[in-house]
Amino acid sequence: MLSTDKIMSLGSSSKLLFGASRKTRIVSLSAIFLAACAFGAAGVAPMAPDAANLPVRSITEELAVPSLAEQIAQLQAADHVYLREEKVRPGDTLASLLSRLGVQDDAAADFIKSDKLAYSVLQLKAGRRVQAQTNKDGQLQRLRATLSDNNGQPVKNVVISRSSDGFIATESSAALERRVEMHSGEIRSSLFAATDAAQIPDNIASQIVDMFATNIDFASDLRKGDRFNVVFETFWQDGEFVRAGRVLAGEFINGNNKYRSVWFDEPGSKQGGSYYSFDGKSLKKAFLKSPLEFSRISSGFSLRQHPISGQWKRHEGVDFAAPTGTPIRASGDGTVEFAGVQNGYGNVVVLKHWNNYSTAYAHMSRFAPGLKNGMKVSQGEVIGYVGSTGWSTGPHLHYEFRVNNQPRDPMSIDVPNAQPLAGAELQRFKTVASEMSHRFALLKPSDNTDGKDGGVKLAAK
């Protein structure tokens, strides 16, 4: 029997352990009961068997192995196609090229020699790749080469394939991948030596000269240490360089002077666009000094005795001596105001330009095909050919430059630049110029950490 004091003592202890209230004591006892059940379940749960004591059974099955002789016979009976690729070497002949390609096919060689399109394969430049597919006997099944001309015209693929009747040659436009490359170089001796060191194609180097020729005399103004950056496009096919395209932007540091130029597309121009400074001013002169590429001045803008009438009078133009048929270029963008026969001028074309400028081209032998009044022409576009029509004693071009219909000496007048960009075109141009400025920043000399002139090169699609 518990005494009254012990019962009171247990009551006090239970209150301390399980809480004072009835609700608290019920929750505490429930938790203890659930915990006891969990430990009991863990104690009676069965243990997993040891894997080392599991029985092991071996299964053996015989597999039929194909006959090696049968496999070789099947391979020998199958038609195999062999693919080989070679680069054209300097001095290559058809025989040497086909030999390196593994082609032993007289019929294919005869077809290439006789077919006009197929024969163009022999006009490939050194370094171009040619692919050929042959059978086991060296008979040609298919030959492919990529052609391009020197004028930057779109390249084409020429494919020679075997048919049931012999061979057939077809051509198709090549799918070219356009890349934008950025190169940097430093002048050590000459521009072309620097562009070679920077792995810049020669036609890009020529474009650099054209871009900055009005500011830099590349024969005398270059100094050792001058630097240049250039952004240009290249075109590739199947990982092979096909040709370089247009210079998109250029920067030239000549002594203490920095010159920048960026190409901007102009939908209304037949040339597709022109070069501008980074503030949107055109770098192209509004008029050419001479409408003929190669000629000499036979009579200047001065008082002279007329070769036919013998009278002394002012010669209101400049005569350029040139052979009959020499192309005559429009000296500036304009509209054909007159194209026809006019007294002593003979066959003459008068172009009207912006800001009351006009030019006249006389004594032509003939006009350019399709030329007519009201037609728009672009600077450098051929408008006719040198002749001796009208009052002329020999083939030459009589060229006049007029301001408000008053003749001026084209050799001494301060020729203005073409009109600058404005409005929406200027805003679009600023976006292009900003991108090119960012590219130039990537080509700063500080980026070349090894201190060597390596012609920093970056490329992007």
Short mmCIF file of C-alpha atoms in Angstrom, two decimals:
data_model
loop_
_atom_site.label_atom_id
_atom_site.label_comp_id
_atom_site.label_asym_id
_atom_site.label_seq_id
_atom_site.Cartn_x
_atom_site.Cartn_y
_atom_site.Cartn_z
CA MET A 1 0.00 0.00 0.00
CA LEU A 2 1.29 3.46 -0.91
CA SER A 3 1.21 6.02 1.76
CA THR A 4 -0.56 9.27 1.26
CA ASP A 5 2.78 11.12 1.05
CA LYS A 6 4.08 8.82 -1.75
CA ILE A 7 0.91 9.21 -3.81
CA MET A 8 1.17 12.96 -3.49
CA SER A 9 4.83 12.74 -4.46
CA LEU A 10 4.03 10.72 -7.67
CA GLY A 11 1.32 13.15 -8.62
CA SER A 12 3.72 16.02 -8.33
CA SER A 13 6.36 14.18 -10.47
CA SER A 14 3.85 13.30 -13.21
CA LYS A 15 2.78 16.89 -13.41
CA LEU A 16 6.38 17.95 -13.90
CA LEU A 17 7.00 15.22 -16.54
CA PHE A 18 3.74 15.30 -18.51
CA GLY A 19 2.52 18.80 -17.79
CA ALA A 20 0.03 20.29 -15.46
CA SER A 21 -3.06 20.24 -17.65
CA ARG A 22 -5.02 17.14 -18.67
CA LYS A 23 -4.68 17.92 -22.40
CA THR A 24 -0.89 18.25 -22.19
CA ARG A 25 -0.53 14.94 -20.31
CA ILE A 26 -2.63 13.06 -22.93
CA VAL A 27 -0.45 14.39 -25.84
CA SER A 28 2.77 13.50 -24.02
CA LEU A 29 1.64 9.94 -23.24
CA SER A 30 0.55 9.40 -26.85
CA ALA A 31 3.96 10.44 -28.13
CA ILE A 32 5.70 8.04 -25.75
CA PHE A 33 3.44 5.19 -26.87
CA LEU A 34 4.13 5.77 -30.59
CA ALA A 35 7.88 5.93 -30.00
CA ALA A 36 7.78 2.61 -28.15
CA CYS A 37 5.91 1.00 -31.09
CA ALA A 38 8.52 2.22 -33.56
CA PHE A 39 11.43 0.79 -31.58
CA GLY A 40 9.60 -2.50 -31.21
CA ALA A 41 8.97 -2.80 -34.97
CA ALA A 42 12.64 -2.16 -35.68
CA GLY A 43 13.60 -4.89 -33.28
CA VAL A 44 11.46 -7.59 -34.91
CA ALA A 45 12.01 -6.61 -38.65
CA PRO A 46 13.76 -9.39 -40.62
CA MET A 47 17.34 -8.78 -41.88
CA ALA A 48 18.16 -8.98 -45.68
CA PRO A 49 20.13 -12.12 -46.68
CA ASP A 50 23.88 -11.83 -47.31
CA ALA A 51 24.63 -11.66 -51.03
CA ALA A 52 27.66 -13.92 -50.58
CA ASN A 53 25.37 -16.74 -49.52
CA LEU A 54 23.07 -16.57 -52.58
CA PRO A 55 23.31 -19.49 -55.03
CA VAL A 56 25.18 -18.90 -58.35
CA ARG A 57 24.15 -20.61 -61.58
CA SER A 58 26.16 -20.54 -64.87
CA ILE A 59 24.32 -20.40 -68.20
CA THR A 60 26.17 -21.34 -71.41
CA GLU A 61 24.84 -20.75 -74.92
CA GLU A 62 26.59 -21.39 -78.22
CA LEU A 63 26.40 -18.58 -80.81
CA ALA A 64 26.92 -19.06 -84.52
CA VAL A 65 29.93 -16.99 -85.74
CA PRO A 66 29.62 -15.67 -89.34
CA SER A 67 32.13 -17.11 -91.73
CA LEU A 68 35.09 -14.78 -92.27
CA ALA A 69 35.35 -15.96 -95.86
CA GLU A 70 31.70 -15.08 -96.47
CA GLN A 71 32.21 -11.60 -95.02
CA ILE A 72 35.20 -10.97 -97.26
CA ALA A 73 33.25 -12.22 -100.28
CA GLN A 74 30.38 -9.89 -99.51
CA LEU A 75 32.70 -6.92 -99.14
CA GLN A 76 34.42 -7.74 -102.43
CA ALA A 77 31.09 -8.07 -104.22
CA ALA A 78 29.74 -4.74 -102.95
CA ASP A 79 30.22 -1.55 -104.99
CA HIS A 80 32.59 0.73 -103.12
CA VAL A 81 32.87 4.48 -103.64
CA TYR A 82 36.16 6.17 -102.84
CA LEU A 83 36.21 9.89 -102.06
CA ARG A 84 39.35 11.94 -102.38
CA GLU A 85 40.02 15.69 -102.20
CA GLU A 86 43.03 17.53 -103.59
CA LYS A 87 44.12 21.15 -103.97
CA VAL A 88 45.09 22.54 -107.35
CA ARG A 89 48.83 23.10 -107.57
CA PRO A 90 50.67 25.66 -109.72
CA GLY A 91 51.30 24.19 -113.17
CA ASP A 92 48.75 21.41 -112.74
CA THR A 93 47.49 19.65 -115.87
CA LEU A 94 44.31 17.63 -116.17
CA ALA A 95 46.32 14.42 -116.11
CA SER A 96 48.28 15.33 -112.97
CA LEU A 97 45.15 16.53 -111.13
CA LEU A 98 43.14 13.40 -112.00
CA SER A 99 46.06 11.20 -111.05
CA ARG A 100 46.26 12.66 -107.55
CA LEU A 101 42.50 12.27 -107.24
CA GLY A 102 42.84 8.55 -108.01
CA VAL A 103 40.92 8.84 -111.30
CA GLN A 104 41.99 6.38 -113.99
CA ASP A 105 39.31 7.02 -116.56
CA ASP A 106 40.16 8.03 -120.13
CA ALA A 107 36.48 8.62 -120.95
CA ALA A 108 36.19 11.12 -118.09
CA ALA A 109 39.34 12.94 -119.18
CA ASP A 110 38.09 13.16 -122.78
CA PHE A 111 34.73 14.55 -121.59
CA ILE A 112 36.38 17.25 -119.46
CA LYS A 113 38.52 18.32 -122.41
CA SER A 114 35.60 18.48 -124.85
CA ASP A 115 32.80 19.94 -122.69
CA LYS A 116 32.95 23.73 -122.23
CA LEU A 117 31.51 23.74 -118.73
CA ALA A 118 33.54 20.76 -117.56
CA TYR A 119 36.71 22.30 -119.00
CA SER A 120 36.33 25.25 -116.61
CA VAL A 121 37.65 22.94 -113.89
CA LEU A 122 41.08 23.41 -115.46
CA GLN A 123 40.80 27.16 -114.91
CA LEU A 124 40.87 26.80 -111.16
CA LYS A 125 43.37 28.90 -109.27
CA ALA A 126 46.12 27.24 -107.29
CA GLY A 127 44.89 26.32 -103.84
CA ARG A 128 41.31 25.57 -104.86
CA ARG A 129 39.94 22.21 -103.74
CA VAL A 130 38.53 19.52 -106.03
CA GLN A 131 36.59 16.49 -104.81
CA ALA A 132 36.27 13.25 -106.78
CA GLN A 133 34.35 10.01 -106.22
CA THR A 134 35.59 6.87 -107.95
CA ASN A 135 34.85 3.15 -107.87
CA LYS A 136 37.42 0.48 -107.05
CA ASP A 137 38.75 0.55 -110.62
CA GLY A 138 39.35 4.31 -110.58
CA GLN A 139 36.41 5.14 -112.83
CA LEU A 140 35.03 8.60 -112.12
CA GLN A 141 31.56 8.70 -110.59
CA ARG A 142 31.38 12.34 -109.57
CA LEU A 143 33.68 15.37 -109.51
CA ARG A 144 32.95 18.73 -107.88
CA ALA A 145 34.81 22.05 -107.95
CA THR A 146 33.99 25.61 -106.94
CA LEU A 147 34.64 28.41 -109.46
CA SER A 148 34.91 32.16 -108.97
CA ASP A 149 36.05 34.99 -111.19
CA ASN A 150 38.34 37.94 -110.54
CA ASN A 151 35.50 40.47 -110.56
CA GLY A 152 33.89 39.22 -107.37
CA GLN A 153 30.94 37.74 -109.20
CA PRO A 154 28.99 35.02 -107.36
CA VAL A 155 30.86 31.73 -107.35
CA LYS A 156 29.34 28.55 -108.70
CA ASN A 157 29.77 24.83 -108.21
CA VAL A 158 30.55 22.69 -111.23
CA VAL A 159 29.64 19.01 -110.90
CA ILE A 160 30.66 16.34 -113.39
CA SER A 161 28.74 13.11 -112.86
CA ARG A 162 28.47 9.77 -114.64
CA SER A 163 25.14 8.97 -116.28
CA SER A 164 23.82 6.03 -118.26
CA ASP A 165 24.89 7.77 -121.48
CA GLY A 166 28.33 8.87 -120.31
CA PHE A 167 28.98 12.07 -118.39
CA ILE A 168 27.10 15.28 -117.75
CA ALA A 169 28.30 18.63 -116.37
CA THR A 170 26.02 20.89 -114.37
CA GLU A 171 26.49 24.15 -112.49
CA SER A 172 24.72 25.71 -109.56
CA SER A 173 25.16 28.72 -107.32
CA ALA A 174 27.37 28.00 -104.35
CA ALA A 175 25.89 28.44 -100.88
CA LEU A 176 28.41 30.76 -99.26
CA GLU A 177 28.86 31.50 -95.59
CA ARG A 178 29.54 35.19 -94.88
CA ARG A 179 31.93 36.05 -92.09
CA VAL A 180 33.05 39.40 -90.71
CA GLU A 181 36.76 39.53 -89.87
CA MET A 182 38.71 42.13 -87.93
CA HIS A 183 42.44 42.58 -88.42
CA SER A 184 45.04 44.98 -87.05
CA GLY A 185 48.47 45.78 -88.38
CA GLU A 186 51.47 48.06 -87.93
CA ILE A 187 53.56 49.72 -90.63
CA ARG A 188 57.17 48.54 -90.58
CA SER A 189 58.14 49.19 -94.19
CA SER A 190 55.10 49.46 -96.49
CA LEU A 191 51.34 49.05 -96.34
CA PHE A 192 51.28 45.87 -98.40
CA ALA A 193 54.04 44.31 -96.28
CA ALA A 194 51.98 45.10 -93.18
CA THR A 195 48.77 43.68 -94.66
CA ASP A 196 50.63 40.51 -95.67
CA ALA A 197 51.91 40.13 -92.10
CA ALA A 198 48.35 40.62 -90.81
CA GLN A 199 47.02 38.00 -93.28
CA ILE A 200 44.85 40.52 -95.10
CA PRO A 201 43.98 39.72 -98.76
CA ASP A 202 45.46 41.99 -101.42
CA ASN A 203 42.09 43.25 -102.66
CA ILE A 204 41.28 44.39 -99.11
CA ALA A 205 44.62 46.23 -98.97
CA SER A 206 43.74 47.98 -102.24
CA GLN A 207 40.41 49.04 -100.78
CA ILE A 208 42.21 50.50 -97.75
CA VAL A 209 44.25 52.65 -100.15
CA ASP A 210 41.11 53.81 -101.96
CA MET A 211 39.35 54.64 -98.67
CA PHE A 212 42.08 56.95 -97.36
CA ALA A 213 43.73 58.14 -100.60
CA THR A 214 42.25 61.65 -100.23
CA ASN A 215 43.90 62.03 -96.79
CA ILE A 216 47.06 59.92 -97.01
CA ASP A 217 49.68 59.67 -99.73
CA PHE A 218 50.67 56.04 -99.25
CA ALA A 219 53.88 56.60 -101.23
CA SER A 220 55.30 59.34 -98.98
CA ASP A 221 53.14 59.92 -95.88
CA LEU A 222 53.53 56.53 -94.17
CA ARG A 223 55.76 56.34 -91.10
CA LYS A 224 57.11 53.37 -89.21
CA GLY A 225 54.78 52.72 -86.30
CA ASP A 226 51.62 53.86 -88.08
CA ARG A 227 48.77 51.49 -87.29
CA PHE A 228 45.57 50.44 -88.97
CA ASN A 229 42.47 48.45 -88.10
CA VAL A 230 40.14 47.04 -90.71
CA VAL A 231 36.81 45.22 -90.65
CA PHE A 232 35.88 43.34 -93.80
CA GLU A 233 33.70 40.51 -95.03
CA THR A 234 34.87 37.14 -96.32
CA PHE A 235 32.97 34.30 -97.96
CA TRP A 236 33.52 30.61 -97.32
CA GLN A 237 32.19 27.30 -98.57
CA ASP A 238 32.56 24.03 -96.68
CA GLY A 239 35.22 25.63 -94.49
CA GLU A 240 37.24 26.80 -97.51
CA PHE A 241 38.00 30.47 -98.10
CA VAL A 242 36.44 31.53 -101.41
CA ARG A 243 36.98 35.28 -101.63
CA ALA A 244 37.17 38.49 -99.67
CA GLY A 245 34.36 40.99 -100.01
CA ARG A 246 34.02 44.62 -99.08
CA VAL A 247 35.81 46.62 -96.41
CA LEU A 248 33.09 47.50 -93.89
CA ALA A 249 35.14 49.93 -91.82
CA GLY A 250 38.69 51.15 -91.58
CA GLU A 251 40.80 53.11 -89.12
CA PHE A 252 44.25 54.46 -89.93
CA ILE A 253 46.56 56.18 -87.44
CA ASN A 254 49.06 58.17 -89.51
CA GLY A 255 51.40 60.01 -87.16
CA ASN A 256 49.23 62.17 -84.93
CA ASN A 257 46.23 61.94 -87.24
CA LYS A 258 43.49 59.36 -87.04
CA TYR A 259 41.23 58.68 -90.01
CA ARG A 260 38.09 56.57 -89.84
CA SER A 261 35.71 55.38 -92.51
CA VAL A 262 32.64 53.15 -92.47
CA TRP A 263 30.64 51.65 -95.32
CA PHE A 264 26.94 52.49 -95.28
CA ASP A 265 24.37 50.83 -97.53
CA GLU A 266 22.23 53.19 -99.57
CA PRO A 267 19.23 51.49 -101.22
CA GLY A 268 18.92 54.23 -103.85
CA SER A 269 22.52 53.98 -105.06
CA LYS A 270 23.56 51.71 -107.90
CA GLN A 271 26.83 51.06 -106.08
CA GLY A 272 24.79 49.95 -103.08
CA GLY A 273 26.38 52.49 -100.73
CA SER A 274 29.51 54.51 -100.04
CA TYR A 275 32.00 55.40 -97.30
CA TYR A 276 31.34 57.99 -94.64
CA SER A 277 33.20 59.47 -91.70
CA PHE A 278 31.83 58.52 -88.30
CA ASP A 279 29.84 61.76 -88.10
CA GLY A 280 27.87 60.90 -91.26
CA LYS A 281 29.78 63.04 -93.76
CA SER A 282 30.48 61.45 -97.12
CA LEU A 283 34.12 60.74 -97.93
CA LYS A 284 33.33 60.52 -101.63
CA LYS A 285 33.98 63.58 -103.70
CA ALA A 286 30.86 64.71 -105.51
CA PHE A 287 32.73 64.75 -108.84
CA LEU A 288 35.62 62.86 -110.39
CA LYS A 289 38.58 64.92 -111.57
CA SER A 290 38.54 63.05 -114.85
CA PRO A 291 35.73 61.14 -116.59
CA LEU A 292 38.39 58.86 -118.17
CA GLU A 293 40.45 56.41 -116.14
CA PHE A 294 43.60 56.70 -118.28
CA SER A 295 44.18 59.74 -120.47
CA ARG A 296 46.09 62.97 -120.84
CA ILE A 297 44.91 66.56 -121.11
CA SER A 298 45.39 67.77 -124.68
CA SER A 299 43.78 71.19 -124.20
CA GLY A 300 43.06 73.00 -120.96
CA PHE A 301 40.54 75.56 -119.77
CA SER A 302 42.03 78.72 -121.35
CA LEU A 303 42.04 81.09 -124.33
CA ARG A 304 43.09 79.24 -127.46
CA GLN A 305 42.95 79.28 -131.24
CA HIS A 306 40.18 76.99 -132.44
CA PRO A 307 41.72 74.13 -134.48
CA ILE A 308 38.98 74.34 -137.16
CA SER A 309 37.81 77.98 -137.35
CA GLY A 310 41.23 79.45 -136.50
CA GLN A 311 39.61 82.08 -134.29
CA TRP A 312 40.85 82.88 -130.82
CA LYS A 313 38.25 82.16 -128.19
CA ARG A 314 38.00 80.84 -124.66
CA HIS A 315 37.98 77.07 -124.38
CA GLU A 316 35.23 76.44 -121.83
CA GLY A 317 36.21 72.89 -121.00
CA VAL A 318 39.06 70.41 -120.84
CA ASP A 319 39.98 68.02 -123.65
CA PHE A 320 41.19 64.54 -122.75
CA ALA A 321 43.02 62.70 -125.52
CA ALA A 322 42.11 59.01 -125.69
CA PRO A 323 41.58 56.31 -128.33
CA THR A 324 38.16 55.90 -129.93
CA GLY A 325 35.96 53.63 -127.84
CA THR A 326 37.48 54.52 -124.48
CA PRO A 327 34.68 54.35 -121.85
CA ILE A 328 33.48 57.72 -120.52
CA ARG A 329 32.29 57.74 -116.89
CA ALA A 330 29.77 60.03 -115.25
CA SER A 331 31.81 62.30 -113.00
CA GLY A 332 29.02 62.45 -110.42
CA ASP A 333 25.57 61.19 -109.48
CA GLY A 334 22.92 62.89 -111.56
CA THR A 335 20.15 62.78 -114.15
CA VAL A 336 20.54 62.77 -117.93
CA GLU A 337 19.32 66.21 -119.01
CA PHE A 338 20.25 65.74 -122.68
CA ALA A 339 21.62 62.88 -124.78
CA GLY A 340 21.84 63.47 -128.53
CA VAL A 341 23.51 65.49 -131.29
CA GLN A 342 24.19 69.19 -130.66
CA ASN A 343 26.02 71.35 -133.22
CA GLY A 344 29.78 71.32 -132.78
CA TYR A 345 29.57 69.06 -129.75
CA GLY A 346 28.51 66.13 -131.93
CA ASN A 347 27.20 63.33 -129.75
CA VAL A 348 26.92 64.93 -126.33
CA VAL A 349 25.53 64.02 -122.91
CA VAL A 350 24.60 66.67 -120.33
CA LEU A 351 24.08 65.54 -116.72
CA LYS A 352 22.28 67.60 -114.11
CA HIS A 353 23.58 67.21 -110.56
CA TRP A 354 22.57 68.50 -107.14
CA ASN A 355 23.02 72.14 -106.04
CA ASN A 356 22.92 73.60 -109.60
CA TYR A 357 25.96 71.65 -110.82
CA SER A 358 25.99 70.14 -114.32
CA THR A 359 28.55 68.44 -116.57
CA ALA A 360 28.80 67.93 -120.34
CA TYR A 361 30.62 65.21 -122.34
CA ALA A 362 31.07 65.90 -126.05
CA HIS A 363 32.36 64.31 -129.30
CA MET A 364 31.29 60.80 -128.26
CA SER A 365 31.46 58.03 -130.82
CA ARG A 366 28.34 56.45 -129.30
CA PHE A 367 26.21 56.48 -126.18
CA ALA A 368 26.01 53.75 -123.58
CA PRO A 369 23.24 51.23 -124.36
CA GLY A 370 19.88 52.27 -122.91
CA LEU A 371 20.95 55.82 -122.03
CA LYS A 372 18.07 58.29 -122.42
CA ASN A 373 16.83 61.64 -121.14
CA GLY A 374 15.59 61.63 -117.54
CA MET A 375 17.58 58.53 -116.64
CA LYS A 376 19.47 58.53 -113.30
CA VAL A 377 23.15 57.65 -113.39
CA SER A 378 25.71 57.07 -110.63
CA GLN A 379 29.24 58.34 -110.31
CA GLY A 380 31.61 56.16 -112.34
CA GLU A 381 28.85 54.67 -114.51
CA VAL A 382 29.72 54.45 -118.22
CA ILE A 383 27.57 56.88 -120.23
CA GLY A 384 29.34 56.75 -123.60
CA TYR A 385 32.58 56.22 -125.49
CA VAL A 386 35.29 58.52 -126.83
CA GLY A 387 34.95 59.56 -130.46
CA SER A 388 35.48 62.45 -132.89
CA THR A 389 31.98 63.59 -133.79
CA GLY A 390 31.06 67.27 -134.30
CA TRP A 391 33.78 69.87 -134.69
CA SER A 392 36.71 67.67 -133.81
CA THR A 393 40.07 66.99 -135.45
CA GLY A 394 40.71 63.70 -133.66
CA PRO A 395 39.37 61.32 -131.03
CA HIS A 396 39.10 62.97 -127.61
CA LEU A 397 36.60 63.88 -124.91
CA HIS A 398 35.55 67.48 -124.40
CA TYR A 399 34.50 67.78 -120.74
CA GLU A 400 32.74 70.77 -119.21
CA PHE A 401 31.94 71.52 -115.57
CA ARG A 402 29.20 74.13 -114.99
CA VAL A 403 27.83 75.95 -111.94
CA ASN A 404 24.49 77.67 -112.58
CA ASN A 405 25.17 76.98 -116.28
CA GLN A 406 28.42 78.96 -116.12
CA PRO A 407 31.56 77.03 -117.18
CA ARG A 408 34.27 76.46 -114.57
CA ASP A 409 37.69 74.84 -114.81
CA PRO A 410 37.20 71.27 -113.51
CA MET A 411 40.93 70.97 -112.78
CA SER A 412 41.08 73.92 -110.37
CA ILE A 413 37.62 74.13 -108.81
CA ASP A 414 37.31 73.11 -105.18
CA VAL A 415 35.26 69.96 -105.66
CA PRO A 416 32.75 69.51 -102.84
CA ASN A 417 32.05 66.26 -101.06
CA ALA A 418 28.82 64.43 -101.71
CA GLN A 419 25.80 65.38 -99.62
CA PRO A 420 25.96 64.27 -95.95
CA LEU A 421 23.40 61.96 -94.42
CA ALA A 422 20.38 63.41 -92.66
CA GLY A 423 17.12 62.42 -90.98
CA ALA A 424 16.25 58.73 -90.69
CA GLU A 425 19.27 57.69 -92.76
CA LEU A 426 21.59 59.47 -90.33
CA GLN A 427 20.01 57.67 -87.37
CA ARG A 428 20.40 54.31 -89.09
CA PHE A 429 24.00 55.19 -89.92
CA LYS A 430 24.79 55.98 -86.27
CA THR A 431 23.81 52.43 -85.32
CA VAL A 432 26.24 51.01 -87.89
CA ALA A 433 29.01 53.42 -86.86
CA SER A 434 28.55 52.52 -83.18
CA GLU A 435 29.02 48.82 -83.92
CA MET A 436 32.21 49.52 -85.88
CA SER A 437 33.56 51.72 -83.09
CA HIS A 438 33.09 48.79 -80.72
CA ARG A 439 34.99 46.51 -83.09
CA PHE A 440 37.87 49.00 -83.31
CA ALA A 441 38.01 49.10 -79.51
CA LEU A 442 38.60 45.35 -79.52
CA LEU A 443 41.62 45.86 -81.80
CA LYS A 444 43.49 48.35 -79.63
CA PRO A 445 47.25 47.67 -79.32
CA SER A 446 46.81 47.08 -75.56
CA ASP A 447 44.97 43.89 -76.45
CA ASN A 448 48.20 42.46 -77.88
CA THR A 449 49.82 41.44 -74.60
CA ASP A 450 52.91 39.74 -75.99
CA GLY A 451 54.22 43.03 -77.39
CA LYS A 452 54.69 41.60 -80.87
CA ASP A 453 53.19 42.75 -84.13
CA GLY A 454 51.12 39.75 -84.97
CA GLY A 455 48.35 41.41 -86.89
CA VAL A 456 45.63 40.88 -84.31
CA LYS A 457 42.82 38.95 -85.93
CA LEU A 458 39.29 38.39 -84.71
CA ALA A 459 36.51 36.80 -86.66
CA ALA A 460 32.77 36.65 -86.19
CA LYS A 461 29.88 35.35 -88.24
#
